[in-house]
PDB file of C-alpha atoms in Angstrom:
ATOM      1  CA  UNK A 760    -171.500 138.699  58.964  1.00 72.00           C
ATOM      2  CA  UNK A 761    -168.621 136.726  57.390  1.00 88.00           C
ATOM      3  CA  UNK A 762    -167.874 133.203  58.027  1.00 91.00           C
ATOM      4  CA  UNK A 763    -165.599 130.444  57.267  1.00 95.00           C
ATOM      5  CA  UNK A 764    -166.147 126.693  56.486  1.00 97.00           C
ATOM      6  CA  UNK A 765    -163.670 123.985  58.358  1.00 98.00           C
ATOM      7  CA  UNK A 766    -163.420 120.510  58.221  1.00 98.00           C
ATOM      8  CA  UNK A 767    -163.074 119.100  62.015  1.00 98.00           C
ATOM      9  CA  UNK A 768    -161.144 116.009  63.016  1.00 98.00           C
ATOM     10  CA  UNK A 769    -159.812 114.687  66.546  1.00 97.00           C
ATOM     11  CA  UNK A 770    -156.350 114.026  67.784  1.00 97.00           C
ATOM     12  CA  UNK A 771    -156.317 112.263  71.236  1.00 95.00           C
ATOM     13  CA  UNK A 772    -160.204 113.520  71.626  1.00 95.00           C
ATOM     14  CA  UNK A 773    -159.346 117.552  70.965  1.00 96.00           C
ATOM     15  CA  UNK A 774    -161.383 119.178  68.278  1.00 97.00           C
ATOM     16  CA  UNK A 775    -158.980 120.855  65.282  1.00 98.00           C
ATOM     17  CA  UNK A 776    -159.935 122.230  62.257  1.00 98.00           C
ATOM     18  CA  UNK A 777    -158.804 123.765  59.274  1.00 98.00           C
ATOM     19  CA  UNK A 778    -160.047 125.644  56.515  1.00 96.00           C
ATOM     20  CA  UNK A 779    -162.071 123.880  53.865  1.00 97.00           C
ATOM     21  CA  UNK A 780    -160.473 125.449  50.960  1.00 95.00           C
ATOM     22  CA  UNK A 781    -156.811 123.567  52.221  1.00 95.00           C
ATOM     23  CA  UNK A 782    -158.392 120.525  52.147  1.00 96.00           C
ATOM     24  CA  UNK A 783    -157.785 118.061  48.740  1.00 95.00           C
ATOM     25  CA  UNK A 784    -159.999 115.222  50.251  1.00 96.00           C
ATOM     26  CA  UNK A 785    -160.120 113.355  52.851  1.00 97.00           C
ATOM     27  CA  UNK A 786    -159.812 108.987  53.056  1.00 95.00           C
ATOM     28  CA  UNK A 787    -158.722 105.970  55.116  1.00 95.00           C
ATOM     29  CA  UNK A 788    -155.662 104.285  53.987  1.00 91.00           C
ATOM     30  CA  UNK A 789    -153.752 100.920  54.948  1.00 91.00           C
ATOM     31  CA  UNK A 790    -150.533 100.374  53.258  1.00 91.00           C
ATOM     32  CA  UNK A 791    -147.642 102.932  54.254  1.00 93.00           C
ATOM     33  CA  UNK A 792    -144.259 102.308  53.111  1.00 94.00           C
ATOM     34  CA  UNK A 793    -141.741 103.296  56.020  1.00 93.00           C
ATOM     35  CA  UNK A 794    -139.386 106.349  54.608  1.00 94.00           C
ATOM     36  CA  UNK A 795    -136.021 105.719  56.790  1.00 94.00           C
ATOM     37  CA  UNK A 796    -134.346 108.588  58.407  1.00 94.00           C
ATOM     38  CA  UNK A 797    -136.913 110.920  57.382  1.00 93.00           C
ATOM     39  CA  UNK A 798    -138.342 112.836  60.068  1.00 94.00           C
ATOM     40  CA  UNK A 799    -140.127 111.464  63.315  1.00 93.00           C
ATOM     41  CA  UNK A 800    -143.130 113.520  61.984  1.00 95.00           C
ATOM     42  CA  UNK A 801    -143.401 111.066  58.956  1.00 95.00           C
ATOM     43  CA  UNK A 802    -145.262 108.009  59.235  1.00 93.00           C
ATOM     44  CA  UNK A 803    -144.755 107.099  55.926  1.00 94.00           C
ATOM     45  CA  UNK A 804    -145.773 107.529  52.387  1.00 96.00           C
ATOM     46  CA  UNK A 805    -148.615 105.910  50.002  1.00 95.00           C
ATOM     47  CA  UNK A 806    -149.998 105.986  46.427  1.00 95.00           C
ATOM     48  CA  UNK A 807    -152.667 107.907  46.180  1.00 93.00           C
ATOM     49  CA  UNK A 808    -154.216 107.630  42.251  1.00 92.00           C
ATOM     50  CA  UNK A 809    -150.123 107.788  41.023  1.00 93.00           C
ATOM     51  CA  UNK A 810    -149.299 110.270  43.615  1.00 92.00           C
ATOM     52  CA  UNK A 811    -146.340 109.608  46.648  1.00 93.00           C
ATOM     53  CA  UNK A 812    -147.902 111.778  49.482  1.00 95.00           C
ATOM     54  CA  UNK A 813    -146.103 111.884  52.977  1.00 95.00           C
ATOM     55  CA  UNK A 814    -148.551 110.916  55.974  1.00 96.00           C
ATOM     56  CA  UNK A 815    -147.126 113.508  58.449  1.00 96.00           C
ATOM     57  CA  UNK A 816    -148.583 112.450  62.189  1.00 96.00           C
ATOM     58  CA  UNK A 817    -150.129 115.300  63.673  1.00 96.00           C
ATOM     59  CA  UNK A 818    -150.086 113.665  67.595  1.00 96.00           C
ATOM     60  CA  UNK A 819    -146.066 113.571  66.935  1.00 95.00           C
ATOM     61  CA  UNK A 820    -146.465 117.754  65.346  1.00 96.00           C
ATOM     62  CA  UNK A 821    -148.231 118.312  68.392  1.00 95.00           C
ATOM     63  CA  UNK A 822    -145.663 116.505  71.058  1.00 93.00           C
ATOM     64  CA  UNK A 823    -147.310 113.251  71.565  1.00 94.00           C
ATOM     65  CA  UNK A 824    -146.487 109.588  70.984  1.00 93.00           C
ATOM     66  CA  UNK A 825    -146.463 108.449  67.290  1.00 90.00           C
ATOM     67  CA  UNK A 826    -149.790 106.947  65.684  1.00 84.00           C
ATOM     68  CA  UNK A 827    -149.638 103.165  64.887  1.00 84.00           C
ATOM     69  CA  UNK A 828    -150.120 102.865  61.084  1.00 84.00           C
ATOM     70  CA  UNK A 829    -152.061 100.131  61.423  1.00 85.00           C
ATOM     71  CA  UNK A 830    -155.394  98.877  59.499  1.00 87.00           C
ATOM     72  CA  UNK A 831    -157.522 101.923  58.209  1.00 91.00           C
ATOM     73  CA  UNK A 832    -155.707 105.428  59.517  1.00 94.00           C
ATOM     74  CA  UNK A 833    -157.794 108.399  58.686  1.00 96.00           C
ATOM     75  CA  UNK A 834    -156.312 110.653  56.357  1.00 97.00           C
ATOM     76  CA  UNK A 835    -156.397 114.804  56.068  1.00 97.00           C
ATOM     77  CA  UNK A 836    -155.066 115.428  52.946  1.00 97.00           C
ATOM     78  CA  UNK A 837    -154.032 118.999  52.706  1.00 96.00           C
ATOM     79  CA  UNK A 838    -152.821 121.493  49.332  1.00 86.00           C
ATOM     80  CA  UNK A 839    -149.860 123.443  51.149  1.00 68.00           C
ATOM     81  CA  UNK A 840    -147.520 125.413  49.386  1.00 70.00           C
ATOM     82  CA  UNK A 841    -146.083 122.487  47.136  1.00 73.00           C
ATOM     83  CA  UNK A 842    -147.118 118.906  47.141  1.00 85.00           C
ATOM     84  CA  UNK A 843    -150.151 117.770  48.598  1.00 94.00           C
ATOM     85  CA  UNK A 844    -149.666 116.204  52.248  1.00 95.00           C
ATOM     86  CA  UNK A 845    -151.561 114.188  54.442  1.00 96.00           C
ATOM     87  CA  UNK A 846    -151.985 114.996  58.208  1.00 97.00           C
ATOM     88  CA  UNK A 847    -152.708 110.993  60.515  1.00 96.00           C
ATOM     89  CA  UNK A 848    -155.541 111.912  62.477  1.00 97.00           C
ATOM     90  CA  UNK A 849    -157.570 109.894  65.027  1.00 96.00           C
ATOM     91  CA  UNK A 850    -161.343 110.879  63.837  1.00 97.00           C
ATOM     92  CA  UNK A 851    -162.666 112.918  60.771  1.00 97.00           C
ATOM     93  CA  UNK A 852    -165.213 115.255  61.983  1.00 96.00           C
ATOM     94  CA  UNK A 853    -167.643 117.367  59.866  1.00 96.00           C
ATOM     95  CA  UNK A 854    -167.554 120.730  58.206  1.00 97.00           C
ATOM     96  CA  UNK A 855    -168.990 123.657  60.162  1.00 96.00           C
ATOM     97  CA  UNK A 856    -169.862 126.794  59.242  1.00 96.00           C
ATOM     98  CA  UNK A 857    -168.260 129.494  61.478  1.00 96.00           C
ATOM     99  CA  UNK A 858    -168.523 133.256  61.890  1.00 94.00           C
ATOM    100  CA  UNK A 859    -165.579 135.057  61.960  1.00 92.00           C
ATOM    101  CA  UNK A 860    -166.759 137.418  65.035  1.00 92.00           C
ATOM    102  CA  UNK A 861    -166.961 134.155  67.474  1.00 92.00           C
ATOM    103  CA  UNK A 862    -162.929 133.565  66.578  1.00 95.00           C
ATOM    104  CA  UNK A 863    -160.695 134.436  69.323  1.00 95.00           C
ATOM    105  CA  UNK A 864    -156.689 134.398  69.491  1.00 95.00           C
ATOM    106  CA  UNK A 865    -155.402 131.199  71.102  1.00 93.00           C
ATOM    107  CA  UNK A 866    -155.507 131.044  74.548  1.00 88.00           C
ATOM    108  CA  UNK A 867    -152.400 132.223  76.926  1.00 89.00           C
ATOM    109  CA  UNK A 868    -152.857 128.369  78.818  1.00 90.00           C
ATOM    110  CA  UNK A 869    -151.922 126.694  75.421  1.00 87.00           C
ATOM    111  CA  UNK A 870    -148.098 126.182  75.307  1.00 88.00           C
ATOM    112  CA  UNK A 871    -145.369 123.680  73.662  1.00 89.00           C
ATOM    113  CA  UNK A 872    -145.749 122.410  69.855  1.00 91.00           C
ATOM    114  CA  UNK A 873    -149.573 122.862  70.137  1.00 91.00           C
ATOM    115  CA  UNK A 874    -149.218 126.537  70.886  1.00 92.00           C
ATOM    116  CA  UNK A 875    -147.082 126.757  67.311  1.00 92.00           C
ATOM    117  CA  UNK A 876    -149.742 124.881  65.132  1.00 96.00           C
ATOM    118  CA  UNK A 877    -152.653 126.584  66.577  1.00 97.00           C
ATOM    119  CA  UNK A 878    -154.010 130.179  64.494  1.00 97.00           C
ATOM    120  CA  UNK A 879    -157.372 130.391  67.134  1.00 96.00           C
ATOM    121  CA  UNK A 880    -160.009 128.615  68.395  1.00 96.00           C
ATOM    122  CA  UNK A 881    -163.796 128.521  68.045  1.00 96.00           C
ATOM    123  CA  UNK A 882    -166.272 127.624  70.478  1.00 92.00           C
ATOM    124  CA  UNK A 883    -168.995 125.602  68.969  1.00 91.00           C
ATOM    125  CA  UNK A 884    -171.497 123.765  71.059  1.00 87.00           C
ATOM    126  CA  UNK A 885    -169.941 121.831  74.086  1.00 87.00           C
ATOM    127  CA  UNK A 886    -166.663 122.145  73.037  1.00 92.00           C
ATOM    128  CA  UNK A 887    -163.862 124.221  71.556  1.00 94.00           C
ATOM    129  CA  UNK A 888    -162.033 123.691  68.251  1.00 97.00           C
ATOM    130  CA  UNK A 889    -158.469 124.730  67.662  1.00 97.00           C
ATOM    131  CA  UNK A 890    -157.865 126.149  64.250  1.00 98.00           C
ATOM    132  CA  UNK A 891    -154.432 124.801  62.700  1.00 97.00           C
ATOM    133  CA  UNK A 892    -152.205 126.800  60.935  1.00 95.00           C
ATOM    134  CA  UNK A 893    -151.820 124.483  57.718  1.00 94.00           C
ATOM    135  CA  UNK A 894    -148.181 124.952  57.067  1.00 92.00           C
ATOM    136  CA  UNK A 895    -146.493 125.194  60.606  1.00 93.00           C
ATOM    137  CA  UNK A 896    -148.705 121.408  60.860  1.00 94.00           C
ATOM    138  CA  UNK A 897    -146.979 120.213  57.581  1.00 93.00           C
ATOM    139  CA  UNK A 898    -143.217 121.155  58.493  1.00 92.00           C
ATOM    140  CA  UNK A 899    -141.688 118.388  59.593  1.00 89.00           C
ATOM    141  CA  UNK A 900    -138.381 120.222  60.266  1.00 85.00           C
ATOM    142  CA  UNK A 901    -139.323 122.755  62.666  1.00 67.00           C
ATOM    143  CA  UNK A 902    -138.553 121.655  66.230  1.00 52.00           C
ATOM    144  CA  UNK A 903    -141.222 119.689  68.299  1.00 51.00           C
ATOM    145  CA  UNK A 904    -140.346 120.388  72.158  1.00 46.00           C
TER     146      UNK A 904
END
């Protein structure tokens, strides 16, 4: 049976996940520098070792109100299809192993930006864990309604 490794975190307590091999590392960081007129999505930027990386707030990708950037924010960050990125999230999770037969398509109820980011879910013990498309959660250009 195959199976996939994700590395869970929460956004306004829902479970997400996404695949372990997208993830650089993960960190809490304190000291954003505001990037003006750049996209409500962007909280800001920060060094990271020499490197700029955009904090892109996944409550505002998903059509909620902005994450204060304030004292230690938890940090996703995420190798997309150029530079690395960071996703603001609330709480880092753990990684879970996950069998591929337990997937199932995303749910007809979800709708709005969420319904865009999400690939599947998973139901793991208790509760049920949206899988995010990586990219779609990243692009800060496409319409949030």
């Amino acid at each position: 049976m195959a199976s996939r490794q994700f590395a869970t975190f929460e956004v306004a307590g829902q479970l997400f996940g996404v695949e372990v091999h997208t993830v650089q590392e993960v960190l809490s960081y304190s000291e954003y520098t505001p990037v003006p007129l750049a996209p409500p999505a962007i909280g800001g930027l920060f060094n990271l070792r020499g490197q700029v990386i955009a904090a892109v707030d996944l409550r505002v990708q998903l059509g909620m109100a902005r994450k204060a950037l304030e004292g230690q924010v938890m940090n996703v960050i995420l190798r997309g299809d150029g530079e690395p990125v960071s996703l603001v999230v609330d709480r880092i999770g753990e990684v879970v192993d996950l069998d591929d037969d337990t997937f199932e398509p995303p749910p007809d109820t979800l709708s709005g930006p969420t319904r865009e980011l999400v690939v599947g879910t998973f139901k793991l013990d208790g509760r049920l864990m949206l899988a995010l498309d990586v990219n779609q959660a990243v692009d800060t250009q496409r319409a949030t309604t």
